[in-house]
Tab-separated table of C-alpha atoms in Angstrom:
chain	number	residue	atom	x	y	z
A	1	MET	CA	37.018	-9.142	22.240
A	2	ASP	CA	39.675	-7.604	21.887
A	3	ALA	CA	40.293	-3.827	23.749
A	4	LEU	CA	39.336	-2.238	20.452
A	5	GLN	CA	36.018	-3.678	19.795
A	6	VAL	CA	34.600	-3.109	23.644
A	7	GLU	CA	36.180	0.194	23.466
A	8	HIS	CA	34.219	1.164	20.765
A	9	ARG	CA	31.542	-1.439	21.810
A	10	ASN	CA	31.069	1.003	24.764
A	11	LEU	CA	31.318	4.480	22.837
A	12	ASP	CA	28.659	3.027	20.730
A	13	LEU	CA	26.296	2.397	23.412
A	14	ASN	CA	27.586	6.063	25.070
A	15	ASN	CA	25.956	7.629	22.328
A	16	ARG	CA	23.058	6.136	22.268
A	17	ALA	CA	22.326	6.975	25.916
A	18	ILE	CA	23.680	10.418	24.887
A	19	ASN	CA	21.052	11.073	22.022
A	20	LEU	CA	18.162	9.086	23.461
A	21	SER	CA	19.013	11.818	26.503
A	22	ASP	CA	19.196	14.216	23.970
A	23	LEU	CA	15.469	13.503	23.080
A	24	PRO	CA	13.330	16.572	24.051
A	25	GLN	CA	9.612	15.893	25.109
A	26	ILE	CA	6.820	14.618	22.603
A	27	ASN	CA	6.208	17.212	20.729
A	28	SER	CA	2.329	16.594	21.623
A	29	GLN	CA	1.605	18.757	17.825
A	30	LYS	CA	4.174	17.018	16.142
A	31	VAL	CA	1.514	13.895	17.265
A	32	ILE	CA	-1.873	16.070	16.581
A	33	THR	CA	0.362	15.591	13.112
A	34	ILE	CA	1.134	12.250	12.713
A	35	ILE	CA	-3.307	11.430	14.168
A	36	ARG	CA	-4.336	13.776	11.496
A	37	HIS	CA	-2.095	12.503	8.775
A	38	ARG	CA	-3.403	8.150	9.937
A	39	MET	CA	-6.762	9.623	9.549
A	40	ALA	CA	-6.552	11.238	5.731
A	41	VAL	CA	-4.651	8.530	4.864
A	42	GLN	CA	-7.204	6.456	6.341
A	43	LYS	CA	-10.422	8.439	4.848
A	44	ALA	CA	-8.345	8.295	1.627
A	45	LEU	CA	-8.312	3.814	1.581
A	46	GLU	CA	-12.284	3.903	2.626
A	47	MET	CA	-12.565	6.107	0.088
A	48	ILE	CA	-10.728	3.899	-2.751
A	49	GLU	CA	-12.326	0.850	-1.438
A	50	ALA	CA	-15.477	1.858	-1.874
A	51	LYS	CA	-15.005	3.287	-5.454
A	52	MET	CA	-12.725	0.612	-7.110
A	53	THR	CA	-14.451	0.750	-10.214
A	54	ASP	CA	-13.791	4.482	-10.989
A	55	PRO	CA	-10.832	4.670	-8.120
A	56	PRO	CA	-10.734	8.459	-7.276
A	57	THR	CA	-7.738	10.318	-8.396
A	58	LEU	CA	-4.571	11.526	-6.265
A	59	ASN	CA	-6.246	15.072	-7.224
A	60	GLU	CA	-9.887	14.285	-5.152
A	61	LEU	CA	-7.439	12.278	-2.560
A	62	SER	CA	-6.112	15.437	-2.220
A	63	SER	CA	-8.691	18.254	-2.503
A	64	PHE	CA	-10.357	15.567	0.115
A	65	SER	CA	-7.862	15.840	2.507
A	66	GLY	CA	-7.428	19.489	2.860
A	67	MET	CA	-3.835	18.627	1.234
A	68	SER	CA	-1.502	20.013	-1.378
A	69	ARG	CA	-1.072	16.927	-4.105
A	70	THR	CA	2.667	16.652	-3.281
A	71	TYR	CA	2.060	16.716	0.373
A	72	PHE	CA	-1.213	14.150	0.570
A	73	SER	CA	1.344	11.944	-1.896
A	74	TYR	CA	4.364	12.677	1.087
A	75	VAL	CA	1.553	11.770	3.286
A	76	PHE	CA	0.911	8.401	2.699
A	77	ARG	CA	3.726	7.439	1.232
A	78	GLU	CA	4.974	7.693	4.853
A	79	VAL	CA	2.190	5.994	6.106
A	80	LYS	CA	1.760	3.294	4.174
A	81	GLY	CA	5.404	2.919	3.266
A	82	MET	CA	4.578	3.117	-0.709
A	83	ARG	CA	3.388	5.263	-2.849
A	84	LEU	CA	-0.227	5.897	-3.810
A	85	GLN	CA	-0.255	4.796	-7.135
A	86	ASP	CA	1.669	1.464	-6.358
A	87	TYR	CA	-0.986	0.958	-3.252
A	88	LEU	CA	-3.749	1.531	-5.840
A	89	ILE	CA	-2.490	-0.807	-8.724
A	90	GLN	CA	-1.722	-3.483	-5.276
A	91	ALA	CA	-5.549	-2.598	-3.881
A	92	ARG	CA	-6.871	-3.579	-6.987
A	93	LEU	CA	-4.979	-6.572	-8.011
A	94	ASN	CA	-6.219	-8.181	-4.314
A	95	LYS	CA	-9.611	-7.636	-5.181
A	96	ALA	CA	-9.135	-9.074	-9.249
A	97	LYS	CA	-8.017	-12.375	-6.769
A	98	ASN	CA	-10.390	-12.226	-5.128
A	99	LEU	CA	-12.899	-12.019	-8.248
A	100	LEU	CA	-11.257	-14.744	-9.870
A	101	GLY	CA	-12.176	-17.389	-7.872
A	102	ASN	CA	-15.801	-16.960	-9.403
A	103	ILE	CA	-15.647	-18.588	-12.964
A	104	ASP	CA	-18.810	-16.703	-13.892
A	105	LEU	CA	-17.078	-13.718	-14.685
A	106	LYS	CA	-14.748	-12.889	-17.296
A	107	ILE	CA	-11.482	-11.517	-17.243
A	108	LYS	CA	-12.857	-8.530	-18.992
A	109	GLN	CA	-15.853	-7.901	-16.661
A	110	ILE	CA	-13.087	-8.442	-13.674
A	111	ALA	CA	-10.895	-5.398	-15.039
A	112	TYR	CA	-13.284	-2.885	-14.980
A	113	GLU	CA	-15.208	-4.093	-12.187
A	114	THR	CA	-11.556	-3.520	-10.406
A	115	GLY	CA	-10.744	-0.259	-12.159
A	116	PHE	CA	-9.048	-1.165	-14.933
A	117	ARG	CA	-10.421	0.772	-18.094
A	118	ASP	CA	-7.814	-1.521	-20.370
A	119	PRO	CA	-8.406	-5.478	-19.992
A	120	ASN	CA	-5.235	-5.740	-21.971
A	121	TYR	CA	-3.545	-2.846	-19.766
A	122	PHE	CA	-4.955	-5.828	-16.615
A	123	CYS	CA	-4.107	-8.447	-18.436
A	124	ARG	CA	-0.236	-7.617	-18.845
A	125	THR	CA	-0.363	-5.972	-14.717
A	126	PHE	CA	-1.367	-9.019	-13.445
A	127	LYS	CA	1.309	-11.115	-14.722
A	128	LYS	CA	3.912	-8.509	-14.451
A	129	LYS	CA	3.113	-8.267	-10.790
A	130	THR	CA	1.532	-12.790	-10.020
A	131	GLY	CA	4.123	-14.149	-12.441
A	132	LEU	CA	0.622	-15.377	-13.701
A	133	ASN	CA	-2.282	-14.229	-16.414
A	134	PRO	CA	-5.454	-14.123	-14.375
A	135	THR	CA	-6.659	-16.990	-16.593
A	136	ASN	CA	-3.829	-18.641	-15.865
A	137	TRP	CA	-4.207	-17.587	-12.277
A	138	ARG	CA	-7.829	-18.494	-11.935
A	139	LEU	CA	-7.025	-22.217	-13.858
A	140	LYS	CA	-4.533	-22.243	-10.053
A	141	LYS	CA	-6.317	-21.203	-7.448
A	142	LEU	CA	-9.797	-23.439	-9.071
A	143	GLU	CA	-7.650	-25.713	-8.644
A	144	ASN	CA	-5.672	-25.560	-5.647
A	145	LEU	CA	-9.595	-24.783	-4.280
A	146	GLN	CA	-10.161	-28.817	-5.770
A	147	LYS	CA	-7.083	-29.504	-3.649
A	148	GLY	CA	-9.001	-28.805	-0.444
A	149	GLY	CA	-6.018	-25.748	-0.401
């Protein structure tokens, strides 16, 4: 390492030390807010799971949590790392993947049970997110089960 690299590394380490030493004590109000946000999102997730066939809307979830739509959307994204709409689609598709293992259920029925009102939209969304349409996903899943995997 040449002298310039060493100096740059030392400056970087000093800056980090200064930044760490300048941090104020943990603000208890901020911690309480973070905990409340996580609890609100957890309750929303439970509500979504319980009502998968007719998932709650953003209005319902934000009202339930006592937050505005905009603020709830922000909090949800901060806690889960994704938008509410993206989470809903992911949760629906995960449930659909599980249901596809049951050969007695029709694709249309699975679409409705996972909150999709339009089976064609369900099929398009499923294929877009997984690369396979629901029927092919089911066949592949059953094939893997028969192979023991």
